[in-house]
GROMACS .gro file of C-alpha atoms in nm:
model
  253
    1ARG     CA    1  10.777   9.276   9.735
    2VAL     CA    2  11.047   8.906   9.773
    3THR     CA    3  11.350   9.013   9.848
    4ALA     CA    4  11.668   8.745   9.933
    5GLN     CA    5  11.881   9.093   9.961
    6GLU     CA    6  11.934   8.936  10.416
    7PRO     CA    7  12.095   8.618  10.374
    8LEU     CA    8  12.326   8.732  10.079
    9HIS     CA    9  12.391   8.986  10.200
   10GLN     CA   10  12.574   8.798  10.545
   11PHE     CA   11  12.722   8.606  10.302
   12LEU     CA   12  12.894   8.832  10.191
   13ALA     CA   13  13.052   8.961  10.499
   14SER     CA   14  13.155   8.656  10.562
   15ARG     CA   15  13.489   8.532  10.660
   16HIS     CA   16  13.374   8.267  10.378
   17GLY     CA   17  13.225   8.558  10.115
   18ILE     CA   18  13.455   8.818  10.152
   19PRO     CA   19  13.702   8.639   9.987
   20ARG     CA   20  13.463   8.551   9.721
   21LEU     CA   21  13.334   8.844   9.692
   22GLY     CA   22  13.719   8.966   9.578
   23GLN     CA   23  13.761   8.722   9.366
   24ALA     CA   24  13.457   8.797   9.136
   25ALA     CA   25  13.516   9.147   9.081
   26ILE     CA   26  13.859   9.103   8.973
   27ARG     CA   27  13.765   8.823   8.744
   28ARG     CA   28  13.489   9.096   8.623
   29ILE     CA   29  13.841   9.301   8.566
   30ASN     CA   30  13.975   9.088   8.393
   31ASN     CA   31  13.678   8.994   8.205
   32ALA     CA   32  13.564   9.403   8.153
   33ASP     CA   33  13.698   9.416   7.796
   34ALA     CA   34  13.506   9.129   7.658
   35MET     CA   35  13.186   9.222   7.831
   36LEU     CA   36  13.223   9.486   7.676
   37HIS     CA   37  13.222   9.414   7.350
   38ASN     CA   38  12.933   9.168   7.375
   39ALA     CA   39  12.732   9.378   7.509
   40LYS     CA   40  12.783   9.635   7.211
   41LYS     CA   41  12.737   9.343   6.961
   42ALA     CA   42  12.358   9.159   7.168
   43HIS     CA   43  12.278   9.590   7.089
   44ALA     CA   44  12.326   9.633   6.726
   45SER     CA   45  12.151   9.281   6.771
   46ALA     CA   46  11.850   9.430   6.941
   47ARG     CA   47  11.872   9.736   6.648
   48LYS     CA   48  11.796   9.515   6.400
   49ALA     CA   49  11.550   9.349   6.599
   50VAL     CA   50  11.366   9.738   6.631
   51GLN     CA   51  11.368   9.737   6.206
   52GLN     CA   52  11.323   9.421   6.144
   53ALA     CA   53  10.936   9.425   6.398
   54ASP     CA   54  10.866   9.777   6.243
   55VAL     CA   55  10.958   9.611   5.886
   56THR     CA   56  10.641   9.321   6.037
   57LEU     CA   57  10.380   9.532   6.111
   58ASN     CA   58  10.429   9.762   5.827
   59ALA     CA   59  10.386   9.452   5.597
   60MET     CA   60  10.108   9.314   5.807
   61VAL     CA   61   9.900   9.645   5.839
   62ASN     CA   62   9.937   9.687   5.504
   63ARG     CA   63   9.809   9.324   5.459
   64GLU     CA   64   9.497   9.374   5.694
   65ARG     CA   65   9.413   9.686   5.468
   66ALA     CA   66   9.477   9.477   5.100
   67PHE     CA   67   9.183   9.210   5.336
   68LYS     CA   68   8.934   9.494   5.430
   69ALA     CA   69   8.963   9.609   5.030
   70GLY     CA   70   8.860   9.264   4.958
   71GLN     CA   71   9.157   9.176   4.722
   72ALA     CA   72   9.260   8.831   4.620
   73PHE     CA   73   9.360   8.580   4.929
   74GLU     CA   74   9.757   8.560   4.776
   75MET     CA   75   9.748   8.978   4.897
   76HIS     CA   76   9.721   8.916   5.179
   77ARG     CA   77   9.624   8.491   5.338
   78PHE     CA   78   9.435   8.605   5.598
   79SER     CA   79   9.036   8.324   5.585
   80SER     CA   80   8.860   8.685   5.874
   81ALA     CA   81   8.891   8.926   5.954
   82GLY     CA   82   9.011   8.807   6.279
   83GLU     CA   83   9.303   8.709   6.199
   84ALA     CA   84   9.388   8.946   6.016
   85SER     CA   85   9.318   9.157   6.330
   86LYS     CA   86   9.524   8.913   6.521
   87ALA     CA   87   9.847   8.870   6.320
   88VAL     CA   88   9.832   9.333   6.387
   89GLU     CA   89   9.796   9.236   6.764
   90LEU     CA   90  10.044   8.989   6.755
   91ALA     CA   91  10.321   9.191   6.548
   92LYS     CA   92  10.224   9.536   6.775
   93GLN     CA   93  10.313   9.355   7.058
   94GLY     CA   94  10.679   9.188   6.902
   95VAL     CA   95  10.739   9.538   6.818
   96GLU     CA   96  10.659   9.629   7.175
   97GLU     CA   97  10.940   9.362   7.295
   98ALA     CA   98  11.200   9.472   7.080
   99ASN     CA   99  11.161   9.838   7.199
  100ARG     CA  100  11.214   9.684   7.635
  101HIS     CA  101  11.496   9.388   7.431
  102LEU     CA  102  11.654   9.733   7.326
  103GLU     CA  103  11.644   9.992   7.601
  104ALA     CA  104  11.773   9.652   7.819
  105THR     CA  105  12.005   9.597   7.527
  106ALA     CA  106  12.106  10.017   7.603
  107ALA     CA  107  12.121  10.062   7.971
  108ASN     CA  108  12.377   9.722   8.017
  109LEU     CA  109  12.591   9.836   7.731
  110VAL     CA  110  12.646  10.199   7.965
  111ARG     CA  111  12.664  10.000   8.208
  112SER     CA  112  12.954   9.750   8.045
  113LYS     CA  113  13.115  10.142   8.023
  114SER     CA  114  13.154  10.222   8.327
  115ILE     CA  115  13.223   9.873   8.453
  116ARG     CA  116  13.566   9.954   8.311
  117GLN     CA  117  13.671  10.262   8.508
  118LEU     CA  118  13.634  10.047   8.774
  119ARG     CA  119  13.907   9.948   9.108
  120GLN     CA  120  13.849   9.632   9.224
  121LYS     CA  121  13.689   9.887   9.561
  122ASP     CA  122  13.445  10.035   9.296
  123MET     CA  123  13.385   9.666   9.139
  124GLU     CA  124  13.373   9.459   9.445
  125LEU     CA  125  13.054   9.743   9.532
  126ASP     CA  126  12.947   9.692   9.176
  127THR     CA  127  12.931   9.309   9.204
  128ALA     CA  128  12.794   9.327   9.591
  129GLU     CA  129  12.469   9.523   9.393
  130ARG     CA  130  12.441   9.252   8.998
  131LEU     CA  131  12.430   8.985   9.261
  132THR     CA  132  12.133   9.167   9.443
  133GLU     CA  133  11.969   9.190   9.189
  134ILE     CA  134  12.081   8.861   9.088
  135VAL     CA  135  11.959   8.655   9.371
  136GLU     CA  136  11.678   8.855   9.379
  137ARG     CA  137  11.498   8.780   9.017
  138LYS     CA  138  11.525   8.370   9.115
  139ALA     CA  139  11.304   8.430   9.458
  140VAL     CA  140  11.014   8.619   9.221
  141GLU     CA  141  11.045   8.396   8.998
  142LYS     CA  142  11.079   8.103   9.254
  143LEU     CA  143  10.767   8.159   9.368
  144LEU     CA  144  10.625   8.283   9.100
  145HIS     CA  145  10.655   7.884   8.974
  146ALA     CA  146  10.549   7.742   9.342
  147LYS     CA  147  10.241   7.888   9.312
  148ARG     CA  148  10.190   7.782   8.895
  149LYS     CA  149  10.273   7.487   9.072
  150ALA     CA  150   9.974   7.488   9.304
  151ALA     CA  151   9.738   7.611   9.080
  152MET     CA  152   9.833   7.380   8.822
  153MET     CA  153   9.770   7.041   9.083
  154LYS     CA  154   9.489   7.251   9.234
  155HIS     CA  155   9.295   7.249   8.827
  156GLN     CA  156   9.337   7.666   8.931
  157ARG     CA  157   9.277   7.939   8.685
  158ARG     CA  158   9.517   8.243   8.667
  159PRO     CA  159   9.264   8.528   8.504
  160TRP     CA  160   9.543   8.794   8.592
  161ASP     CA  161   9.934   8.600   8.477
  162GLY     CA  162   9.913   8.737   8.080
  163GLU     CA  163   9.679   8.867   7.937
  164HIS     CA  164   9.357   8.613   8.046
  165GLY     CA  165   9.610   8.387   8.189
  166ALA     CA  166   9.833   8.297   7.878
  167HIS     CA  167  10.182   8.323   8.020
  168TYR     CA  168  10.042   8.079   8.295
  169GLU     CA  169   9.922   7.877   7.973
  170VAL     CA  170  10.168   7.867   7.849
  171TRP     CA  171  10.377   7.784   8.087
  172LYS     CA  172  10.149   7.501   8.162
  173LEU     CA  173  10.189   7.327   7.903
  174GLU     CA  174  10.564   7.345   7.922
  175ARG     CA  175  10.482   7.182   8.322
  176LYS     CA  176  10.267   6.942   8.167
  177ARG     CA  177  10.543   6.851   7.792
  178PHE     CA  178  10.839   6.853   8.106
  179LEU     CA  179  10.631   6.601   8.347
  180LEU     CA  180  10.592   6.303   7.996
  181ASP     CA  181  10.904   6.357   7.916
  182ALA     CA  182  11.009   6.262   8.289
  183GLY     CA  183  10.748   5.962   8.262
  184LYS     CA  184  10.596   6.198   8.609
  185ASP     CA  185  10.197   6.219   8.708
  186GLU     CA  186  10.077   6.608   8.627
  187ASP     CA  187  10.002   6.559   9.027
  188TYR     CA  188  10.396   6.473   9.037
  189ASP     CA  189  10.543   6.721   9.331
  190SER     CA  190  10.992   6.714   9.310
  191ASP     CA  191  10.906   6.904   9.679
  192LYS     CA  192  10.718   6.593   9.769
  193ASP     CA  193  11.002   6.338   9.621
  194PRO     CA  194  11.242   6.169   9.908
  195ASP     CA  195  11.463   6.094   9.619
  196VAL     CA  196  11.458   6.515   9.441
  197ARG     CA  197  11.515   6.568   9.877
  198HIS     CA  198  11.831   6.381   9.981
  199GLU     CA  199  11.944   6.541   9.637
  200ARG     CA  200  11.941   6.863   9.675
  201GLN     CA  201  12.077   6.895  10.100
  202LEU     CA  202  12.364   6.628   9.953
  203ALA     CA  203  12.447   6.956   9.719
  204ALA     CA  204  12.372   7.193   9.953
  205ALA     CA  205  12.626   7.038  10.173
  206VAL     CA  206  12.889   7.057   9.916
  207ALA     CA  207  12.848   7.350   9.737
  208ASP     CA  208  12.889   7.763   9.854
  209PRO     CA  209  12.557   7.860   9.858
  210TYR     CA  210  12.486   8.105   9.628
  211ASP     CA  211  12.751   7.931   9.334
  212SER     CA  212  12.527   7.938   8.987
  213ASP     CA  213  12.476   8.340   9.077
  214PHE     CA  214  12.845   8.370   9.074
  215ASP     CA  215  12.867   8.169   8.815
  216GLU     CA  216  12.638   8.409   8.642
  217LEU     CA  217  12.716   8.687   8.697
  218GLU     CA  218  13.084   8.610   8.577
  219THR     CA  219  12.947   8.509   8.255
  220VAL     CA  220  13.077   8.725   7.969
  221ASP     CA  221  12.904   8.489   7.685
  222ALA     CA  222  12.691   8.782   7.489
  223PRO     CA  223  12.266   8.755   7.607
  224PRO     CA  224  12.103   8.546   7.328
  225GLU     CA  225  11.980   8.838   7.090
  226GLN     CA  226  11.558   8.765   7.035
  227HIS     CA  227  11.471   8.735   6.730
  228VAL     CA  228  11.071   8.876   6.773
  229GLN     CA  229  10.965   8.872   6.470
  230GLU     CA  230  11.082   8.558   6.377
  231GLU     CA  231  10.756   8.443   6.674
  232LEU     CA  232  10.531   8.629   6.384
  233VAL     CA  233  10.436   8.256   6.270
  234ASP     CA  234  10.111   8.347   5.912
  235CYS     CA  235   9.844   8.117   6.109
  236ALA     CA  236   9.692   8.240   5.815
  237SER     CA  237   9.865   8.038   5.552
  238GLY     CA  238   9.854   7.757   5.785
  239SER     CA  239  10.248   7.714   5.663
  240GLY     CA  240  10.422   7.754   5.888
  241GLN     CA  241  10.594   8.077   5.704
  242ARG     CA  242  10.668   8.389   5.883
  243VAL     CA  243  10.487   8.713   5.875
  244SER     CA  244  10.830   8.909   5.747
  245ASP     CA  245  10.823   8.657   5.459
  246ALA     CA  246  10.505   8.755   5.345
  247PRO     CA  247  10.445   8.954   4.997
  248LEU     CA  248  10.307   9.330   5.083
  249PRO     CA  249  10.009   9.411   4.837
  250SER     CA  250  10.051   9.602   4.519
  251GLY     CA  251  10.181   9.945   4.604
  252ALA     CA  252  10.258   9.903   4.942
  253ASP     CA  253  10.508  10.134   5.105
   0.00000   0.00000   0.00000
C-alpha cells in the first residue's frame, strides 16, 4: 500500500509545519459557511444526476425492447443487438457512477456540517487528517501514472487497469495527445529530461513541500458536477445525440 503519511506528519510537527497547520485551520473555520453552502449545492446536483441517470436507463431499456420487438428503426435507432446491449450497459454504468457520486457528496455534506462546530484545536486535527487523505491520494496517482508510463514505453498491456484495460487505453490516448501537442515523441520521459529536472529542483527550493496540498484543502469552490448521463452518446445514430434526448417508444412509461 502506498503511504505518504510519515513525511507529512514530520512536516506538520516541524517549526514550519505547526504554524502552517494552524493558519490553515483558522482559514477553514472562517470558510465553514461557504464550504457548507457548496456541499449542499453539490449534493443537490448529485441527486438530480441520479434522477437523470435513472431516466436515461429507462429510456435505453425501452429502446432495446423496441428493437427486439422489431419496431421501426426510428423507434429505437439501433442497427444491431450488440449496439442496443452496449447502450443499456453504458446507461447502467451511468446509474452506478451517479450513485457513487451521490454517496460521496452526502458524506461531504455531513462532514461540512460537523466542521462548522469545530474549535481551532479540533479543526487542526481534522485539517491534518484531510491533508493526509490528499497526500496519499496523490501518491497513489503518481505511482499509477509511473506504472502506466512505463507500460506505454515498453508497449505493454494492462488488462487489469479498468475493464479489459479500458482505463489504461483511455489514459494512453490522452498521454499521446498531450505529447503530440507538446511536440514530443511517444517515448519521451520527463523524468530523464535535464531541463525539466532543473525546473523541478528550482520550484522545490522556493516552495514549502506541501503547498499544493494546502491549496487544494483550502479551496471552497464547489466540486465539478458529474453529469454522467451527458457522456452517454447514441452510438447507433452516429449523430452525437445524447441518449437522454432520444424519444421513447410508443407505450413506454
